[in-house]
XYZ file of C-alpha atoms in Angstrom:
678
model
C -8.179 -31.149 -8.097
C -4.447 -30.823 -8.599
C -2.378 -32.907 -10.954
C 0.225 -35.165 -9.440
C 3.454 -34.166 -11.110
C 5.585 -35.012 -8.143
C 7.535 -38.112 -9.106
C 10.970 -36.539 -9.240
C 12.813 -35.274 -6.188
C 14.149 -31.730 -5.919
C 17.825 -31.325 -6.605
C 18.811 -30.830 -2.992
C 17.529 -34.177 -1.672
C 17.033 -37.723 -2.902
C 13.595 -39.410 -2.567
C 14.819 -42.027 -0.093
C 16.321 -39.307 2.125
C 13.075 -37.345 1.954
C 11.142 -40.378 3.165
C 13.688 -41.041 5.922
C 13.598 -37.425 7.092
C 9.804 -37.496 7.173
C 9.831 -40.602 9.358
C 12.490 -39.207 11.686
C 10.835 -35.796 11.996
C 7.265 -36.901 12.642
C 8.148 -39.988 14.656
C 10.797 -38.113 16.640
C 8.438 -35.285 17.609
C 5.811 -37.813 18.644
C 8.354 -39.577 20.877
C 9.462 -36.271 22.406
C 5.827 -35.461 23.180
C 5.266 -38.917 24.652
C 8.434 -39.233 26.718
C 9.954 -35.810 27.355
C 6.614 -34.241 28.274
C 5.068 -37.333 29.883
C 2.061 -37.561 27.573
C 2.153 -41.373 27.627
C 0.727 -41.422 31.163
C -2.433 -39.509 30.185
C -4.545 -42.534 29.154
C -3.716 -44.305 32.425
C -4.508 -41.151 34.367
C -7.834 -40.794 32.558
C -8.792 -44.412 33.244
C -7.876 -44.072 36.923
C -9.709 -40.794 37.394
C -12.788 -41.918 35.487
C -12.927 -44.913 37.817
C -12.579 -42.673 40.854
C -15.322 -40.336 39.704
C -17.687 -42.791 38.027
C -20.096 -42.720 40.961
C -20.499 -38.957 40.486
C -21.837 -39.350 36.935
C -25.507 -38.998 37.818
C -28.282 -36.540 37.183
C -28.526 -33.853 39.855
C -31.459 -31.846 41.195
C -31.014 -29.106 38.581
C -30.884 -31.396 35.530
C -34.303 -30.548 34.089
C -33.929 -26.826 34.703
C -30.481 -26.833 33.096
C -31.455 -28.646 29.912
C -34.650 -26.667 29.456
C -32.581 -23.483 29.377
C -29.901 -25.027 27.149
C -32.508 -26.138 24.624
C -33.502 -22.492 24.270
C -29.832 -21.536 23.845
C -29.311 -24.094 21.089
C -32.476 -22.917 19.337
C -31.201 -19.331 19.523
C -27.869 -20.277 17.928
C -29.642 -22.172 15.158
C -31.852 -19.138 14.590
C -28.804 -16.868 14.296
C -27.203 -19.210 11.759
C -30.437 -19.468 9.776
C -30.885 -15.683 9.751
C -27.278 -15.089 8.710
C -27.343 -17.734 5.984
C -30.608 -16.446 4.539
C -29.318 -12.881 4.556
C -25.935 -13.848 3.128
C -27.410 -16.066 0.418
C -29.682 -13.213 -0.641
C -26.824 -10.724 -0.947
C -24.322 -13.110 -2.591
C -26.793 -14.839 -4.902
C -24.916 -13.722 -8.024
C -21.459 -13.557 -6.462
C -21.050 -17.225 -5.516
C -20.939 -19.359 -8.649
C -20.413 -22.793 -7.092
C -22.946 -23.691 -4.426
C -21.165 -26.427 -2.520
C -20.197 -26.438 1.171
C -17.528 -23.800 0.599
C -20.049 -21.587 -1.175
C -22.438 -21.942 1.757
C -19.696 -20.841 4.143
C -18.908 -17.801 1.994
C -22.575 -16.806 2.095
C -22.723 -17.438 5.839
C -19.717 -15.152 6.406
C -21.353 -12.268 4.579
C -24.601 -12.911 6.454
C -22.905 -12.973 9.850
C -21.225 -9.641 9.102
C -24.517 -8.077 8.005
C -26.263 -9.487 11.071
C -23.548 -8.059 13.328
C -23.946 -4.626 11.722
C -27.719 -4.759 12.195
C -27.239 -5.628 15.882
C -24.800 -2.716 16.223
C -27.253 -0.259 14.683
C -30.172 -1.546 16.754
C -28.060 -1.649 19.927
C -26.963 1.970 19.585
C -30.640 2.894 19.631
C -31.794 0.407 22.264
C -30.815 -3.072 23.365
C -34.519 -3.844 23.589
C -34.776 -3.445 19.803
C -32.044 -5.979 19.019
C -34.434 -8.978 18.686
C -36.028 -7.217 15.696
C -32.994 -8.186 13.602
C -34.507 -11.668 13.392
C -36.932 -10.187 10.893
C -34.228 -10.943 8.309
C -35.435 -14.553 8.483
C -37.974 -13.332 5.950
C -35.121 -13.544 3.408
C -35.925 -17.246 3.160
C -39.085 -16.259 1.308
C -36.951 -14.802 -1.491
C -35.694 -16.944 -4.384
C -31.969 -16.451 -3.628
C -31.682 -18.524 -0.418
C -34.088 -21.168 -1.698
C -32.127 -21.442 -4.937
C -28.945 -21.717 -2.886
C -30.331 -24.713 -1.003
C -31.780 -26.295 -4.117
C -28.485 -26.093 -6.011
C -26.363 -27.331 -3.107
C -24.005 -30.122 -4.126
C -21.993 -32.346 -1.818
C -19.108 -34.711 -2.367
C -19.793 -38.346 -3.207
C -16.153 -39.368 -2.738
C -15.757 -42.334 -0.414
C -13.857 -42.133 2.857
C -11.176 -44.681 3.768
C -10.426 -46.030 7.238
C -8.019 -43.224 8.112
C -10.555 -40.633 7.042
C -13.245 -42.260 9.184
C -10.859 -42.197 12.158
C -10.220 -38.477 11.617
C -13.966 -37.809 11.416
C -14.444 -39.745 14.659
C -11.760 -37.621 16.349
C -13.423 -34.412 15.152
C -16.837 -35.558 16.396
C -15.405 -36.612 19.766
C -13.581 -33.302 20.164
C -16.755 -31.406 19.228
C -18.801 -33.327 21.801
C -16.233 -32.784 24.556
C -16.033 -29.105 23.625
C -19.807 -28.901 23.705
C -19.772 -30.170 27.306
C -17.506 -27.278 28.285
C -19.346 -24.706 26.180
C -22.548 -25.355 28.152
C -21.019 -24.075 31.389
C -21.132 -20.446 32.612
C -18.363 -18.142 31.320
C -15.242 -18.318 33.479
C -12.237 -17.233 31.387
C -10.631 -13.858 32.184
C -10.975 -12.075 28.831
C -14.553 -13.140 28.217
C -15.583 -11.890 31.649
C -13.596 -8.663 31.342
C -14.711 -7.474 27.909
C -15.960 -10.030 25.350
C -19.073 -10.505 27.481
C -18.337 -7.916 30.167
C -18.769 -4.965 27.810
C -22.047 -6.444 26.558
C -23.339 -6.648 30.123
C -22.561 -2.942 30.531
C -24.445 -2.182 27.310
C -27.452 -4.085 28.589
C -27.357 -2.294 31.934
C -27.184 1.059 30.134
C -30.019 0.080 27.796
C -27.993 0.766 24.647
C -24.433 0.679 23.315
C -22.441 3.428 25.037
C -18.840 4.529 25.454
C -17.192 2.685 28.366
C -14.321 4.844 29.656
C -13.245 2.154 32.123
C -12.964 -0.592 29.474
C -10.944 0.424 26.408
C -11.310 -3.092 24.977
C -14.940 -2.258 24.192
C -13.672 0.031 21.435
C -11.998 -2.745 19.490
C -13.851 -4.095 16.417
C -16.768 -6.109 17.792
C -18.266 -8.196 15.006
C -18.282 -11.390 17.062
C -19.395 -9.575 20.208
C -22.412 -8.167 18.359
C -23.487 -11.724 17.593
C -22.942 -12.536 21.274
C -25.073 -9.525 22.219
C -27.884 -10.869 20.056
C -27.557 -14.282 21.709
C -27.457 -12.794 25.229
C -30.459 -10.621 24.526
C -32.514 -13.518 23.201
C -31.553 -16.203 25.752
C -28.339 -16.224 27.798
C -24.557 -16.019 27.762
C -24.417 -19.782 27.182
C -25.801 -19.135 23.693
C -22.866 -16.770 23.149
C -20.447 -19.512 24.194
C -22.182 -21.970 21.891
C -21.679 -19.517 19.039
C -17.928 -19.585 19.609
C -18.037 -23.372 19.849
C -19.859 -23.340 16.512
C -17.172 -21.118 14.978
C -14.660 -23.860 15.805
C -16.803 -26.425 13.983
C -17.313 -24.019 11.076
C -13.554 -23.513 10.915
C -13.064 -27.264 10.558
C -15.739 -27.331 7.822
C -14.061 -24.434 6.002
C -10.730 -26.266 6.048
C -12.352 -29.487 4.871
C -14.313 -27.861 2.046
C -11.314 -25.862 0.800
C -8.950 -28.858 0.850
C -11.584 -31.010 -0.829
C -12.034 -28.522 -3.661
C -8.270 -28.154 -4.137
C -7.291 -31.800 -3.600
C -9.578 -34.481 -2.200
C -11.929 -35.440 0.604
C -9.123 -37.481 2.199
C -6.918 -34.402 2.471
C -9.879 -32.410 3.747
C -10.789 -34.636 6.695
C -7.134 -34.944 7.762
C -6.660 -31.177 7.588
C -9.870 -30.534 9.548
C -8.719 -32.923 12.275
C -5.238 -31.391 12.462
C -6.895 -28.050 13.136
C -9.873 -28.908 15.287
C -8.270 -31.514 17.560
C -5.427 -29.204 18.593
C -5.694 -28.518 22.353
C -5.530 -24.734 21.859
C -8.566 -24.874 19.606
C -10.352 -27.203 22.002
C -9.759 -24.883 24.946
C -10.986 -21.843 23.042
C -14.094 -23.702 21.908
C -15.286 -23.741 25.519
C -15.128 -19.964 25.932
C -16.853 -16.865 24.568
C -13.645 -15.441 23.166
C -13.393 -14.546 19.473
C -10.296 -16.293 18.107
C -12.142 -19.170 16.443
C -14.365 -16.701 14.599
C -11.240 -14.930 13.324
C -9.759 -18.265 12.224
C -12.966 -19.204 10.381
C -13.122 -15.957 8.420
C -9.371 -16.017 7.739
C -9.432 -19.572 6.386
C -12.113 -18.568 3.896
C -10.145 -15.440 2.943
C -6.980 -17.445 2.294
C -8.972 -20.112 0.467
C -10.832 -17.734 -1.833
C -7.634 -16.022 -2.958
C -5.923 -19.377 -3.501
C -8.822 -20.494 -5.692
C -8.613 -17.208 -7.595
C -4.915 -17.841 -8.215
C -5.935 -21.156 -9.811
C -8.201 -19.344 -12.265
C -7.904 -15.556 -12.373
C -10.956 -15.343 -14.612
C -13.084 -15.977 -11.523
C -12.769 -12.431 -10.260
C -15.587 -12.877 -7.759
C -13.257 -15.046 -5.664
C -10.879 -12.195 -4.888
C -13.806 -10.059 -3.713
C -15.036 -12.919 -1.572
C -11.517 -13.095 -0.141
C -11.662 -9.372 0.654
C -15.052 -9.730 2.336
C -13.840 -12.638 4.479
C -10.568 -10.885 5.334
C -12.531 -7.784 6.318
C -14.766 -9.902 8.542
C -11.619 -11.286 10.210
C -10.268 -7.780 10.887
C -13.724 -6.779 12.174
C -13.253 -9.344 14.944
C -9.827 -8.101 16.108
C -7.092 -5.725 14.918
C -4.250 -8.324 14.901
C -5.962 -9.995 11.937
C -4.673 -7.120 9.795
C -1.006 -8.230 9.816
C -1.771 -11.948 10.097
C -4.465 -12.146 7.402
C -4.488 -9.051 5.186
C -0.708 -8.705 4.918
C -0.134 -12.216 3.477
C -3.040 -11.728 1.064
C -1.534 -8.449 -0.139
C 1.785 -10.229 -0.573
C 0.034 -12.750 -2.820
C -1.100 -9.946 -5.141
C 2.429 -8.562 -5.251
C 3.993 -11.932 -6.055
C 1.481 -12.512 -8.830
C 2.134 -8.995 -10.168
C -1.506 -8.009 -9.727
C -0.857 -4.876 -7.686
C -3.373 -2.937 -9.768
C -6.281 -4.555 -7.945
C -4.633 -4.382 -4.516
C -5.992 -0.899 -3.581
C -9.564 -1.981 -4.364
C -9.012 -5.186 -2.385
C -7.783 -3.241 0.657
C -10.667 -0.776 0.364
C -13.107 -3.676 0.455
C -11.377 -5.028 3.577
C -11.555 -1.601 5.204
C -15.224 -1.243 4.301
C -16.010 -4.273 6.472
C -14.554 -2.505 9.534
C -16.198 0.899 8.946
C -19.303 0.295 11.146
C -17.138 -0.061 14.242
C -14.974 2.914 13.295
C -18.108 5.033 12.974
C -19.355 3.752 16.325
C -16.063 4.716 18.004
C -15.983 8.106 16.291
C -19.490 8.978 17.462
C -19.039 7.701 21.031
C -15.344 8.297 21.794
C -14.367 10.934 19.225
C -11.687 8.602 17.883
C -12.384 5.912 15.260
C -9.570 3.700 16.549
C -9.716 4.607 20.263
C -7.423 4.423 22.165
C -4.888 4.365 19.315
C -3.716 7.640 17.744
C -4.630 9.497 20.928
C -2.332 12.404 19.983
C -4.514 13.170 16.978
C -7.790 12.304 18.703
C -7.435 13.405 22.351
C -9.816 11.960 24.902
C -9.939 12.858 28.614
C -10.035 9.176 29.544
C -6.737 8.333 27.846
C -3.278 9.836 28.227
C 0.335 9.322 27.204
C 1.148 7.229 30.278
C -1.633 4.765 29.500
C -0.558 4.641 25.865
C 2.999 3.840 26.953
C 1.865 0.943 29.134
C -0.379 -0.378 26.356
C 2.463 -0.159 23.845
C 4.859 -1.845 26.239
C 2.502 -4.811 26.658
C 1.172 -5.104 23.117
C 3.987 -3.937 20.834
C 6.501 -6.467 19.466
C 10.030 -6.382 20.818
C 13.112 -6.589 18.633
C 16.461 -7.526 20.135
C 19.026 -10.300 19.930
C 16.690 -12.532 21.865
C 13.915 -11.936 19.330
C 16.084 -13.339 16.536
C 16.191 -16.672 18.298
C 12.508 -16.480 19.162
C 11.591 -16.305 15.487
C 12.704 -19.923 15.214
C 12.024 -21.199 18.742
C 8.519 -19.873 19.466
C 6.867 -22.484 17.253
C 8.668 -25.227 19.200
C 7.909 -23.705 22.596
C 4.236 -23.144 21.849
C 3.914 -26.667 20.430
C 5.434 -28.393 23.458
C 5.866 -26.106 26.467
C 2.633 -24.100 26.485
C -0.112 -25.567 28.674
C -2.292 -27.905 26.626
C 0.060 -27.862 23.653
C 0.401 -30.625 21.061
C 2.785 -30.538 18.068
C 0.285 -31.272 15.252
C 1.311 -28.478 12.925
C 4.979 -28.658 13.868
C 4.935 -32.336 12.929
C 3.242 -31.908 9.567
C 3.709 -28.423 8.048
C 7.512 -28.714 7.535
C 6.894 -31.896 5.537
C 5.996 -29.606 2.623
C 9.737 -29.024 2.196
C 10.215 -32.741 1.567
C 7.641 -33.044 -1.212
C 9.091 -33.807 -4.646
C 8.027 -30.950 -6.895
C 5.223 -29.571 -4.670
C 2.284 -28.259 -6.646
C 1.888 -24.503 -7.196
C -1.191 -24.442 -4.964
C 0.695 -26.065 -2.086
C 3.480 -23.527 -2.546
C 0.974 -20.666 -2.436
C -0.530 -21.963 0.773
C 2.964 -22.351 2.186
C 3.760 -18.731 1.308
C 0.509 -17.579 2.908
C 1.383 -19.453 6.093
C 4.919 -18.049 6.180
C 3.547 -14.572 5.489
C 1.075 -14.915 8.334
C 3.845 -16.096 10.662
C 6.081 -13.169 9.699
C 3.210 -10.683 10.088
C 2.389 -12.192 13.477
C 6.019 -12.011 14.611
C 6.737 -8.496 13.353
C 3.464 -6.750 14.178
C 2.049 -8.358 17.352
C 3.348 -9.168 20.807
C 3.252 -12.838 19.737
C 0.674 -14.683 21.782
C 0.005 -18.028 20.123
C -3.717 -17.364 19.612
C -2.958 -14.356 17.386
C -1.527 -16.829 14.857
C -4.691 -18.965 14.911
C -6.062 -17.361 11.703
C -3.271 -19.149 9.815
C -3.793 -22.515 11.506
C -6.319 -23.592 8.872
C -3.813 -23.011 6.061
C -1.153 -24.828 8.074
C -3.450 -27.794 8.634
C -4.132 -28.085 4.903
C -0.402 -27.950 4.128
C 0.263 -30.673 6.684
C -2.531 -32.870 5.339
C -1.327 -32.489 1.735
C 2.223 -33.386 2.743
C 1.000 -36.457 4.643
C -1.056 -37.552 1.640
C 1.788 -37.163 -0.871
C 4.567 -38.628 1.258
C 2.222 -41.382 2.416
C 2.281 -43.030 -0.993
C 5.167 -45.033 0.396
C 3.547 -47.604 2.709
C 6.188 -47.409 5.436
C 6.085 -43.605 5.537
C 2.275 -43.676 5.574
C 2.197 -46.036 8.562
C 4.661 -43.949 10.592
C 3.004 -40.634 9.766
C -0.520 -41.791 10.506
C 0.466 -43.697 13.637
C 2.452 -40.760 15.053
C -0.215 -38.165 14.291
C -2.992 -40.494 15.456
C -1.316 -41.146 18.814
C -0.679 -37.456 19.484
C -4.266 -36.657 18.480
C -5.641 -39.310 20.831
C -3.548 -37.949 23.688
C -4.727 -34.397 23.055
C -8.318 -35.607 23.263
C -7.404 -37.363 26.500
C -6.316 -34.022 27.979
C -9.662 -32.527 27.012
C -11.542 -35.463 28.528
C -9.621 -35.124 31.796
C -10.643 -31.492 32.147
C -14.242 -31.850 31.023
C -15.205 -35.184 32.511
C -12.982 -35.509 35.591
C -11.834 -32.238 37.197
C -11.382 -28.992 35.315
C -9.104 -27.479 37.962
C -6.889 -30.415 38.891
C -7.326 -33.620 36.851
C -4.796 -35.399 39.079
C -6.774 -34.752 42.259
C -8.344 -37.695 44.052
C -11.240 -37.479 44.626
C -12.277 -35.334 41.634
C -14.393 -32.388 42.765
C -15.457 -30.146 39.875
C -15.996 -30.973 36.222
C -17.996 -29.526 33.368
C -19.922 -32.772 33.139
C -21.004 -32.476 36.789
C -22.545 -29.111 36.020
C -24.152 -30.305 32.797
C -25.769 -33.139 34.731
C -27.425 -30.601 37.007
C -25.397 -31.225 40.146
C -24.671 -27.516 40.782
C -26.570 -24.298 40.413
C -25.029 -21.642 38.210
C -23.993 -19.604 41.267
C -22.389 -22.616 42.970
C -20.405 -23.480 39.868
C -19.181 -19.908 39.317
C -18.201 -19.548 42.966
C -16.085 -22.722 42.814
C -14.415 -22.131 39.447
C -10.851 -20.843 39.420
C -10.338 -22.085 42.958
C -12.870 -19.619 44.261
C -11.648 -16.487 42.489
C -15.229 -15.327 41.830
C -16.645 -16.458 45.179
C -16.526 -12.938 46.740
C -18.616 -11.585 43.853
C -21.254 -14.287 44.304
C -21.205 -13.635 48.054
C -21.770 -9.908 47.503
C -24.659 -10.640 45.135
C -26.355 -12.664 47.853
C -25.515 -10.633 50.958
C -25.148 -6.932 50.169
C -28.210 -4.681 50.303
C -29.974 -3.867 47.055
C -28.822 -0.237 47.090
C -25.139 -1.164 47.514
C -22.519 0.113 45.071
C -19.111 -1.576 45.065
C -15.695 -0.240 44.086
C -13.519 -3.069 42.702
C -9.751 -2.842 43.165
C -7.509 -5.403 41.478
C -10.466 -7.145 39.887
C -11.722 -6.721 36.316
C -14.011 -9.761 36.155
C -17.112 -7.898 37.254
C -19.375 -9.709 34.806
C -21.352 -11.568 37.462
C -21.886 -8.553 39.726
C -25.561 -7.717 40.183
C -24.927 -4.466 42.079
C -23.648 -1.267 40.430
C -19.839 -1.292 40.380
C -16.911 1.023 39.708
C -13.775 -0.521 38.210
C -11.315 -0.307 35.329
C -9.107 -2.551 33.235
C -5.381 -2.567 33.911
C -4.890 0.052 31.164
C -7.734 2.456 31.957
C -7.917 5.168 34.619
C -9.151 3.690 37.874
C -11.540 6.016 39.749
C -9.821 5.369 43.089
C -6.526 6.679 41.696
C -7.881 10.182 41.110
C -9.861 10.212 44.361
C -6.835 9.186 46.435
C -4.622 11.797 44.778
C -7.097 14.611 45.374
C -7.957 13.691 48.978
C -5.652 14.618 51.847
C -7.272 12.739 54.728
C -9.292 9.525 55.148
C -12.408 11.611 55.763
C -11.957 13.363 52.426
C -11.418 10.063 50.638
C -14.540 8.579 52.226
C -16.468 11.685 51.242
C -15.272 11.279 47.651
C -16.353 7.648 47.664
C -19.746 8.573 49.089
C -20.131 11.247 46.419
C -19.789 8.515 43.788
C -22.362 6.408 45.633
C -19.832 3.814 46.820
C -20.929 1.820 49.867
C -18.510 -1.110 49.709
C -14.980 -1.882 48.558
C -13.734 -5.206 47.193
C -9.979 -5.765 46.924
C -8.549 -8.827 45.178
C -5.097 -8.649 46.721
C -3.567 -11.482 44.678
C -4.694 -9.959 41.386
C -3.786 -6.453 42.571
C -0.202 -7.554 43.141
C -0.025 -9.138 39.666
C -1.453 -6.082 37.928
C 0.796 -3.663 39.803
C 3.924 -5.636 38.956
C 3.007 -6.344 35.348
C 0.893 -3.391 34.219
C 1.677 -0.451 36.550
C -1.935 -0.716 37.681
C -2.955 2.273 39.847
C 0.708 3.189 40.135
C -0.139 6.844 40.761
C -2.632 6.125 43.537
C -1.937 7.330 47.088
C -1.684 3.870 48.619
C -0.697 5.172 52.028
C -3.967 7.081 52.279
C -5.954 4.183 50.833
C -4.583 1.714 53.383
C -5.109 4.172 56.236
C -8.704 4.687 55.141
C -9.332 0.943 54.923
C -8.070 0.517 58.477
C -9.904 3.477 60.027
C -13.101 3.991 58.035
C -13.981 0.573 56.613
C -15.089 -2.675 58.193
C -14.175 -6.091 56.848
C -17.353 -8.102 56.220
C -16.114 -11.004 54.077
C -12.737 -12.629 53.467
C -11.741 -15.313 50.986
C -8.458 -16.738 49.786
C -8.325 -14.093 47.032
C -9.624 -10.881 48.560
C -11.608 -8.959 51.148
C -14.936 -7.147 51.011
C -15.130 -3.943 53.082
C -18.076 -1.812 54.113
C -17.725 1.951 54.492
C -18.664 2.772 58.085
C -18.524 6.579 57.899
């Protein structure tokens, strides 16, 4: 725990001004959120809509079937955690000196990485062999894991009223997130590649190169855990794993802040992170960002603890292992996580150990580099395509990918460096200004402790790495949110020693937190598509109560965007093969399909360029086994305008062929299904 040598104000500001600025900043942002963005109406809207939909809160005909399957999913997730913890505790038995909650999370991180590697190795051989990785549960027979449990120590520090309120908010958010996590996958990226690539692996019988889905060649630590869950039970287990990563992230923040400061700081920091709407939304999907944030928080925390006592060298290696696990989930973690950690070594003049640290980080990513090398001939496919040529990737595709994923630097970008945090905190859908309200308060602390300064530098370094090296989506900065939450909680605790400041800070943050939970409740309990609609029609709770089948729910989600796919599953002949145009969410298709992401080479592009007449194009389609064509016209227009999707295709010939040699058999608000008639 840190000493409190913070009674004198810094030279640039007097204590009374610091307190006044804290009140104005936090209270002002809360008022802007309430009034400028209309958040004050949310509780009234929730009460009205709950009243309008109360009669729908009843068990449906599929209730028993639903919860029987979900019980198996929960058991699968618990089994994965148990296997990973036993494996990690065995490997790190001598590396982790202090066996508290933070030590458990370090061991779990190592175990999850090892489990993911085992799934990768088994999956390359055969998906059917993946369940054998559960044999690592035998690690619990060894003394390491049992000693880990026996030596576990927890905090006995009491929790005050504010802390209990924060715990209640975390529990409520977790429950509401759990309601959404139990529903079928529906988000674009999870259907396209986080789960979509895994479905292709399962159809192929083993992990293969997917030339139509370049995303499958990104590091896939989290996806390997999802593949294990899907193989054992269902995709809902995969979603529950991501939900669990959100909870684990909150626990990592709490345990780190508790070890550095106190339990009070820990629960506030965990709530500032976990109750943020962005985190809540992600917790209901099978994306990977919460896994990255969990690993990154532990990486930042381990190095911060090492800076407290450099004699504990094992902490810097634990930091490297956790940072490597973060990069093994997604490449953007390299600038957002590894770069700030490297900066810490430089600032502490410990550059001699930096190469070994980076090698350890790289070691954690090697399994996926080897997988790419063996399957695609390029360890970082599709990057560095000039040095590792592949027939499925060319300079034009690389240019489009760079245009969409490379950072831009111009006069506008200079302003964005300072305005993006504001825009993402207020303007982005589902935003709430938790971190914007609290993190800058660090600047108002009288003589902030060295540890708080280090965390502040890590957060700034992550922000700079995110801004300079990514195309700046908000979720790419999530790995630093845990550090930011701890900074905000520490600042609230220190400035809150003045009773008036404490009341304003806690009231402002508490109100914004309650309103963010209200947004989540509106989506989950009332209507996920339009919470303002009377009468409410579709909510996660309705599905969890067994009122819809899985197919009915999927067909209605997204205002019917997946309805044509469900229709094709039910109405096309068993030997049908469908070519998808303008649609990458093929996850639910039960028939063989041909498609590509917006960046990959679409098969229809080459066929339309080589054919000269509709008959030749139909013959080319028949040669590939295609019997039907599905065109999502709305999505096709978006992809063409934003991604140059199929820009080289002969659209004149394609349209002529659709008119002369295909018959429309199903139409929805999003697209049309055609049958080849020749």
